[in-house]
CSV table of N, CA, C and O in Angstrom, one decimal:
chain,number,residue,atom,x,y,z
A,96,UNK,N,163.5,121.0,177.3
A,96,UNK,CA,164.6,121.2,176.4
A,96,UNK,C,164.5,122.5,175.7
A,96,UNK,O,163.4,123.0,175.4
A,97,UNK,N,165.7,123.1,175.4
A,97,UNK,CA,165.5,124.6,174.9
A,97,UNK,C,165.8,124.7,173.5
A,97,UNK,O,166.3,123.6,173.1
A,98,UNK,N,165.5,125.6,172.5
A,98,UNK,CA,165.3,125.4,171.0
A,98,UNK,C,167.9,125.4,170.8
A,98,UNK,O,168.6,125.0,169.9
A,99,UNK,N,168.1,126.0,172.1
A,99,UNK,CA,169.7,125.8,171.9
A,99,UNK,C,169.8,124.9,171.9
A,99,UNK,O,170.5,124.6,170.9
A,100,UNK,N,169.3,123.7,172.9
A,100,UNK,CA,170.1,122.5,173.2
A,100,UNK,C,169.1,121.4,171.4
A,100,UNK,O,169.6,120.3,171.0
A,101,UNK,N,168.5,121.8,171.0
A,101,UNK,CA,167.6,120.9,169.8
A,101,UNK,C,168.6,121.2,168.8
A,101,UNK,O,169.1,120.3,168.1
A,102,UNK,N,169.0,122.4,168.7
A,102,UNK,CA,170.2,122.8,167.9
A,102,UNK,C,171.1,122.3,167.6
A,102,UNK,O,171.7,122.6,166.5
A,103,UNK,N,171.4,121.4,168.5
A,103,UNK,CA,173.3,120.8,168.5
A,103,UNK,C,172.6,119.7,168.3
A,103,UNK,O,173.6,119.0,168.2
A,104,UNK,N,171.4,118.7,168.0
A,104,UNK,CA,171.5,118.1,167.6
A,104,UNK,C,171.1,117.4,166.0
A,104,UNK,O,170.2,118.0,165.5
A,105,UNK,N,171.6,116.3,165.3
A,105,UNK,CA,171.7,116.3,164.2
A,105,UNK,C,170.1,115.6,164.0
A,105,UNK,O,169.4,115.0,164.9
A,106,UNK,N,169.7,115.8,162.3
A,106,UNK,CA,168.4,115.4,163.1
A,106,UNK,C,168.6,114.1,161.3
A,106,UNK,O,169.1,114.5,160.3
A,107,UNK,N,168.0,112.6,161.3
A,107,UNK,CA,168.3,111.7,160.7
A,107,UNK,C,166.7,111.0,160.3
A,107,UNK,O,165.8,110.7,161.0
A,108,UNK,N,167.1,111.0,159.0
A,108,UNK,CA,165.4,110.3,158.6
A,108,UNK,C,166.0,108.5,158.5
A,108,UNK,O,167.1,108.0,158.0
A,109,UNK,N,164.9,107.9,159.2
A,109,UNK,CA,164.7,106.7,159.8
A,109,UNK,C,164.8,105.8,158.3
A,109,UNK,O,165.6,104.9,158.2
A,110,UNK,N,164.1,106.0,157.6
A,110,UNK,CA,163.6,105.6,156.0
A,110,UNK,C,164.5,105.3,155.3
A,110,UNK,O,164.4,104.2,154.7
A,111,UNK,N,165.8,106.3,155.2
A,111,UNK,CA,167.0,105.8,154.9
A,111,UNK,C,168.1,106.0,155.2
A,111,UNK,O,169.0,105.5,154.5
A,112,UNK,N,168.6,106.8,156.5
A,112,UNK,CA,169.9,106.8,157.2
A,112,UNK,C,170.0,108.3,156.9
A,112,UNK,O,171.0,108.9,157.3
A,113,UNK,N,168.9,109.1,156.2
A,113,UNK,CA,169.8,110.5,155.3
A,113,UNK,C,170.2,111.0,156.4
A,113,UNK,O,169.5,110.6,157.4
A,114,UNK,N,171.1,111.9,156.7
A,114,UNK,CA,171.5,113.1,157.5
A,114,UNK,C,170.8,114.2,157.1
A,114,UNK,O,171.4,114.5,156.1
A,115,UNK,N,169.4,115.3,157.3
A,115,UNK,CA,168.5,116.3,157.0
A,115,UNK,C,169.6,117.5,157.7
A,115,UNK,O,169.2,118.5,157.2
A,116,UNK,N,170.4,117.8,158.4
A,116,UNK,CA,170.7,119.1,159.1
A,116,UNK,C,170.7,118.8,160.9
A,116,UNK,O,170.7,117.9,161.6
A,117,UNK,N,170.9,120.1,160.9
A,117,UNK,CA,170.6,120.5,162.3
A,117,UNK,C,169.5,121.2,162.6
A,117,UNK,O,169.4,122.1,161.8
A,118,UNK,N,168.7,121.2,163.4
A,118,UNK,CA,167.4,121.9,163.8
A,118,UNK,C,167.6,123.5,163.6
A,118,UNK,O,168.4,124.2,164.3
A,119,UNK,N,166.9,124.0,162.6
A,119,UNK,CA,166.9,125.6,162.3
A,119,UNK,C,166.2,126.4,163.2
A,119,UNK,O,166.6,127.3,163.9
A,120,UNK,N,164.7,125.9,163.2
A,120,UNK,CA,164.0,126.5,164.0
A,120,UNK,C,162.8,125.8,164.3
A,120,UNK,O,162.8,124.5,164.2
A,121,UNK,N,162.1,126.2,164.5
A,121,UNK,CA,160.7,125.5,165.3
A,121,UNK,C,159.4,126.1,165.0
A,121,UNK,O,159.6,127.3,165.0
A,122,UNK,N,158.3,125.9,164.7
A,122,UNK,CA,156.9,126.1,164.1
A,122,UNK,C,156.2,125.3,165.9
A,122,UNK,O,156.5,124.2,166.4
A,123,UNK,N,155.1,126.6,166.7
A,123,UNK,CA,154.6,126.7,167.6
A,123,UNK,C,153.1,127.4,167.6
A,123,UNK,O,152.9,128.7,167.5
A,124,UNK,N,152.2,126.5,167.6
A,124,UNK,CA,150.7,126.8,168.7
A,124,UNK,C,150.7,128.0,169.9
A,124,UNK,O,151.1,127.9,171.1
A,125,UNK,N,150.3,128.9,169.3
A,125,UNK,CA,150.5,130.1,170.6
A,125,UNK,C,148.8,129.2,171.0
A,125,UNK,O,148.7,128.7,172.1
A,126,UNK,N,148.0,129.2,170.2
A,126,UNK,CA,146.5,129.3,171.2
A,126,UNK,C,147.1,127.9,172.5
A,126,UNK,O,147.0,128.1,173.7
A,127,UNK,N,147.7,127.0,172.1
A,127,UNK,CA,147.9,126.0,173.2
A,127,UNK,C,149.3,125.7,173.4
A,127,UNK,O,149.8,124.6,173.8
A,128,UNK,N,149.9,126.8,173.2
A,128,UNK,CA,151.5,127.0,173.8
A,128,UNK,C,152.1,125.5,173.3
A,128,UNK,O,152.2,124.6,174.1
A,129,UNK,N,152.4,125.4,172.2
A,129,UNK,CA,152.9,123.4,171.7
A,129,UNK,C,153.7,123.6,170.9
A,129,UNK,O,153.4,124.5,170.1
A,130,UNK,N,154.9,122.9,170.5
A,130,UNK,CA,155.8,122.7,169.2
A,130,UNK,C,155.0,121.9,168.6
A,130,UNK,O,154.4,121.0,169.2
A,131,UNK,N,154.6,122.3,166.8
A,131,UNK,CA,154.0,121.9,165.8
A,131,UNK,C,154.6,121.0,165.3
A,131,UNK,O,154.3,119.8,165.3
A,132,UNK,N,156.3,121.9,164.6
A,132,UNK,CA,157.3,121.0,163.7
A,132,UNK,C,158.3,121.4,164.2
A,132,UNK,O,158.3,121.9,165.3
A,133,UNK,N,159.7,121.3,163.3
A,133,UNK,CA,161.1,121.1,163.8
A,133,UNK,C,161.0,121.3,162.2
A,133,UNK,O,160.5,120.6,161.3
A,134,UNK,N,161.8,122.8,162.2
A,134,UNK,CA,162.5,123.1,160.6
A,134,UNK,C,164.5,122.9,160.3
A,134,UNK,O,165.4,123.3,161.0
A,135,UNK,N,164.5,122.2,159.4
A,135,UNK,CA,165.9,122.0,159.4
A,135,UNK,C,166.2,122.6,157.7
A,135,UNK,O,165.5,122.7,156.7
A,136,UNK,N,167.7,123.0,158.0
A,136,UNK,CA,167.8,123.2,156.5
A,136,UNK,C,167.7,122.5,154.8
A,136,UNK,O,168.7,121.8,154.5
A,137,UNK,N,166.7,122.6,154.0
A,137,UNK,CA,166.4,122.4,152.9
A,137,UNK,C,167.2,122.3,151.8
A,137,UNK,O,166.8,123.4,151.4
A,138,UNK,N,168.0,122.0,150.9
A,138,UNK,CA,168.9,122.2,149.9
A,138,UNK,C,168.5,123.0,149.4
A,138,UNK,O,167.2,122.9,149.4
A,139,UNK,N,168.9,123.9,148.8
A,139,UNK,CA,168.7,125.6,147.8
A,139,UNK,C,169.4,125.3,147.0
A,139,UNK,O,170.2,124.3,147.1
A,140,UNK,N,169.2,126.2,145.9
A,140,UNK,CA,169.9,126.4,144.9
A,140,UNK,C,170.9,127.3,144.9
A,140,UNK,O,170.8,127.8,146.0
A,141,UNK,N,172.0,127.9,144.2
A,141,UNK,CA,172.7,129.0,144.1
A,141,UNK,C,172.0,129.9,144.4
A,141,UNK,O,171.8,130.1,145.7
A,142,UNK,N,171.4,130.5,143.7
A,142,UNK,CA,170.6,131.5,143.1
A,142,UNK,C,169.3,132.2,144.7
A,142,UNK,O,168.8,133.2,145.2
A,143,UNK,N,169.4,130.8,144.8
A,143,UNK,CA,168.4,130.9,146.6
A,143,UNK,C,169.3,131.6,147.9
A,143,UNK,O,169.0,132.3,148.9
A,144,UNK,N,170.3,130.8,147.5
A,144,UNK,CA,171.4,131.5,148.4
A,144,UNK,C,171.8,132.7,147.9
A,144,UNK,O,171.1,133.6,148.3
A,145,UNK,N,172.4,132.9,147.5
A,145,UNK,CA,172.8,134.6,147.1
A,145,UNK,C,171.8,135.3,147.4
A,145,UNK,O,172.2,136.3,148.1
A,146,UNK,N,170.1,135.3,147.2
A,146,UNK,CA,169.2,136.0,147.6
A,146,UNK,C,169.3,136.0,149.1
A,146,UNK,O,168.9,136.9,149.8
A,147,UNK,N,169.8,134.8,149.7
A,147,UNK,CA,169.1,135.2,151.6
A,147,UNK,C,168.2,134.3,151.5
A,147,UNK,O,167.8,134.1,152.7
A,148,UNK,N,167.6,133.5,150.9
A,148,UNK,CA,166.1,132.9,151.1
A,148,UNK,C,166.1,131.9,152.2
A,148,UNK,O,166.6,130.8,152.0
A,149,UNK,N,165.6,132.1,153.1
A,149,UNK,CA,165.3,131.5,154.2
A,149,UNK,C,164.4,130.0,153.5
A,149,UNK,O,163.2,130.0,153.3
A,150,UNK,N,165.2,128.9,153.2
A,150,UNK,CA,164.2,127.5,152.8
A,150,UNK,C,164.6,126.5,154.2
A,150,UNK,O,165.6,126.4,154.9
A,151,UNK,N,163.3,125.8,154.2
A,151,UNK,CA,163.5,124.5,155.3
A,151,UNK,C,163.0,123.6,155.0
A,151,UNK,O,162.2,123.6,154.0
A,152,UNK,N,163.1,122.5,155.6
A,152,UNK,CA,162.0,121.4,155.2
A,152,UNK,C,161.7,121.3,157.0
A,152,UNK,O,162.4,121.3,158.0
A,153,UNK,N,160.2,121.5,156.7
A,153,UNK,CA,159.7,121.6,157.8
A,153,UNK,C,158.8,120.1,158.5
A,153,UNK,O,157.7,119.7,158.2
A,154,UNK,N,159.4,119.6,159.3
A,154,UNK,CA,158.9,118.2,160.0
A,154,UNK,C,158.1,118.5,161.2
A,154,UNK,O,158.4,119.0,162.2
A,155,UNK,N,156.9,117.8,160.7
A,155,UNK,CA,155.6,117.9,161.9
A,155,UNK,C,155.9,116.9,162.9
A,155,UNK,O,156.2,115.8,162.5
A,156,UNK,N,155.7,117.3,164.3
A,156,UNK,CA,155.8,117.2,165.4
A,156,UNK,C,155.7,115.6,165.5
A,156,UNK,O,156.5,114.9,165.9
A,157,UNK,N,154.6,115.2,165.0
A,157,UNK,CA,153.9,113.9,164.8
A,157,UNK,C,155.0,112.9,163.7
A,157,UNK,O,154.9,111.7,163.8
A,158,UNK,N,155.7,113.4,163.0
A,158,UNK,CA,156.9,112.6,162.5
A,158,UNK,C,158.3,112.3,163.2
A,158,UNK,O,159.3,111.7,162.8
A,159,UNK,N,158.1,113.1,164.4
A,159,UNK,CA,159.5,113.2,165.2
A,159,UNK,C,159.0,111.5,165.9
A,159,UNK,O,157.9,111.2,166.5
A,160,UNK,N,160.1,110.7,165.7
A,160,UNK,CA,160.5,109.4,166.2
A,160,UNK,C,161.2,109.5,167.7
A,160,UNK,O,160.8,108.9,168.7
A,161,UNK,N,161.8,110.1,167.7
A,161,UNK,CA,162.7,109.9,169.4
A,161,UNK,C,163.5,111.0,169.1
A,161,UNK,O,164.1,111.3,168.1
A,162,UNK,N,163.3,111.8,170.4
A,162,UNK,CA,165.0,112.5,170.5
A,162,UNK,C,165.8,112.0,171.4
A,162,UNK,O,165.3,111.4,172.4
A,163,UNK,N,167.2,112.0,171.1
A,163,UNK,CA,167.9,111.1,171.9
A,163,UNK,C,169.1,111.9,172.0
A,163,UNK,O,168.9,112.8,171.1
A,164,UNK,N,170.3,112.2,172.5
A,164,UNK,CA,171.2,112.7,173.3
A,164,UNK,C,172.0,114.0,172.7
A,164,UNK,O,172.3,115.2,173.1
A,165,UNK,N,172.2,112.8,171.1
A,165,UNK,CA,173.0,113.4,169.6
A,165,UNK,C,171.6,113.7,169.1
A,165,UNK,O,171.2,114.9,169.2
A,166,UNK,N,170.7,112.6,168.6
A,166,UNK,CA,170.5,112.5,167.2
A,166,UNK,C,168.8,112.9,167.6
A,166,UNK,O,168.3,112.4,168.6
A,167,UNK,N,167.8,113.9,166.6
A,167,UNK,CA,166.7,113.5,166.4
A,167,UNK,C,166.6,112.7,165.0
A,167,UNK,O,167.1,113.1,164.0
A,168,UNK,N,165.7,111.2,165.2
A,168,UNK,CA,165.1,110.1,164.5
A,168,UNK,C,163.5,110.7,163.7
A,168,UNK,O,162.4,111.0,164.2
A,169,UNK,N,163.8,110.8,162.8
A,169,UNK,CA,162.6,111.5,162.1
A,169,UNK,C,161.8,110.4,160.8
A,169,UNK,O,162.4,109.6,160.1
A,170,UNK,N,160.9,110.5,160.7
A,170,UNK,CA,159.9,109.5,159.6
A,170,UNK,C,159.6,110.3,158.7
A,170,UNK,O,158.4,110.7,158.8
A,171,UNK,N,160.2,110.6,157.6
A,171,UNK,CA,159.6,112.1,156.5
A,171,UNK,C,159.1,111.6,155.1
A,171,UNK,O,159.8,111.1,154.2
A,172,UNK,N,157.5,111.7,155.2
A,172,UNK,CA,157.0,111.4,153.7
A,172,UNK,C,157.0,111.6,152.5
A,172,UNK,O,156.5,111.0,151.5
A,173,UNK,N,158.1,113.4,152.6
A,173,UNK,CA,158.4,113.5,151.4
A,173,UNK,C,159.3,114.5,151.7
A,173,UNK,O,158.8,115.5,152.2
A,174,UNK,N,160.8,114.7,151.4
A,174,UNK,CA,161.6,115.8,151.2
A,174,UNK,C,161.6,116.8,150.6
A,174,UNK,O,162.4,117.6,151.0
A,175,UNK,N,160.8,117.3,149.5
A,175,UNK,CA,160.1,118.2,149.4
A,175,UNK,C,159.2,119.4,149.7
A,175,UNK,O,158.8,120.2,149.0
A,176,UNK,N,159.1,119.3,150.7
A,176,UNK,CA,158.1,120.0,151.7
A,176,UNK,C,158.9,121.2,152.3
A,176,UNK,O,159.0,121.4,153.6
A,177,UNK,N,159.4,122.1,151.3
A,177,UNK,CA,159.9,123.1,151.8
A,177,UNK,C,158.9,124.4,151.2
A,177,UNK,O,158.2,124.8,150.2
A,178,UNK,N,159.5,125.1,153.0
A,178,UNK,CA,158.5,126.3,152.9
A,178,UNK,C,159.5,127.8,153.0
A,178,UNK,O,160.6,128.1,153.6
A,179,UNK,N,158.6,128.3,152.3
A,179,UNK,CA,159.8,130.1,152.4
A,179,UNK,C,158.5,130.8,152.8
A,179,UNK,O,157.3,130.6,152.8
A,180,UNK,N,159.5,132.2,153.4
A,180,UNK,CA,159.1,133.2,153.4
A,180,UNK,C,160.1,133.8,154.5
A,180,UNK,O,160.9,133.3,155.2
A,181,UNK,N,159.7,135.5,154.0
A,181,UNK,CA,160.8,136.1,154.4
A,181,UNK,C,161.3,136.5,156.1
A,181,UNK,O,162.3,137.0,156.5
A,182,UNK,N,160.3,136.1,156.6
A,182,UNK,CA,161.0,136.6,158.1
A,182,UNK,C,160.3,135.4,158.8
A,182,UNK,O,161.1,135.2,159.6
A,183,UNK,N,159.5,134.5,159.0
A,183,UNK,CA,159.3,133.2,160.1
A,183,UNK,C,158.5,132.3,159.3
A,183,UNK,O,158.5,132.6,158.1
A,184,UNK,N,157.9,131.2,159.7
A,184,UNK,CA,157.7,129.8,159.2
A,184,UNK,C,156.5,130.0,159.7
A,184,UNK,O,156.4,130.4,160.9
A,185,UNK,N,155.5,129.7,158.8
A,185,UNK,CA,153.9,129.7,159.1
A,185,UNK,C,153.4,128.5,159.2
A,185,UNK,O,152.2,128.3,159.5
């Protein structure tokens, strides 16, 4: 599967039906070539937006439940877990 085709789909925490986004980008293991997490977009503030700030909530590999056709099924222990910085996801 390519980071295009993860894209189109919607990605849904299992816990309580929320709708999280669409897959932004992806967090990857160069030493063992592996997808880590799956970053989707984070709620920002005004003020975050006007700046550009790249926020996500970033979901580890190990909380992804199923991908299925539409939807990735996700298990997330805390919505909170947003990470910035200005050019990629560490």
């Amino acid at each position: 599967m390519t980071l295009a085709e993860l894209r189109t789909k919607e990605v849904i925490d299992v816990h309580d039906g929320k709708r999280l986004g669409r897959v932004m980008d992806i967090e990857f293991c160069t030493a063992d070539s592996r997808v880590t997490a799956l970053v989707v977009p984070a709620e920002t503030s005004f003020l975050q937006s006007l700046r550009g700030e790249k926020c996500g909530l970033v979901i580890p590999w190990e909380d992804i439940q199923r991908i299925g056709d539409d939807v990735i099924l996700v298990s997330t222990k805390c919505s909170c877990a947003c990470r910035q910085d200005g050019t990629h996801w560490e």
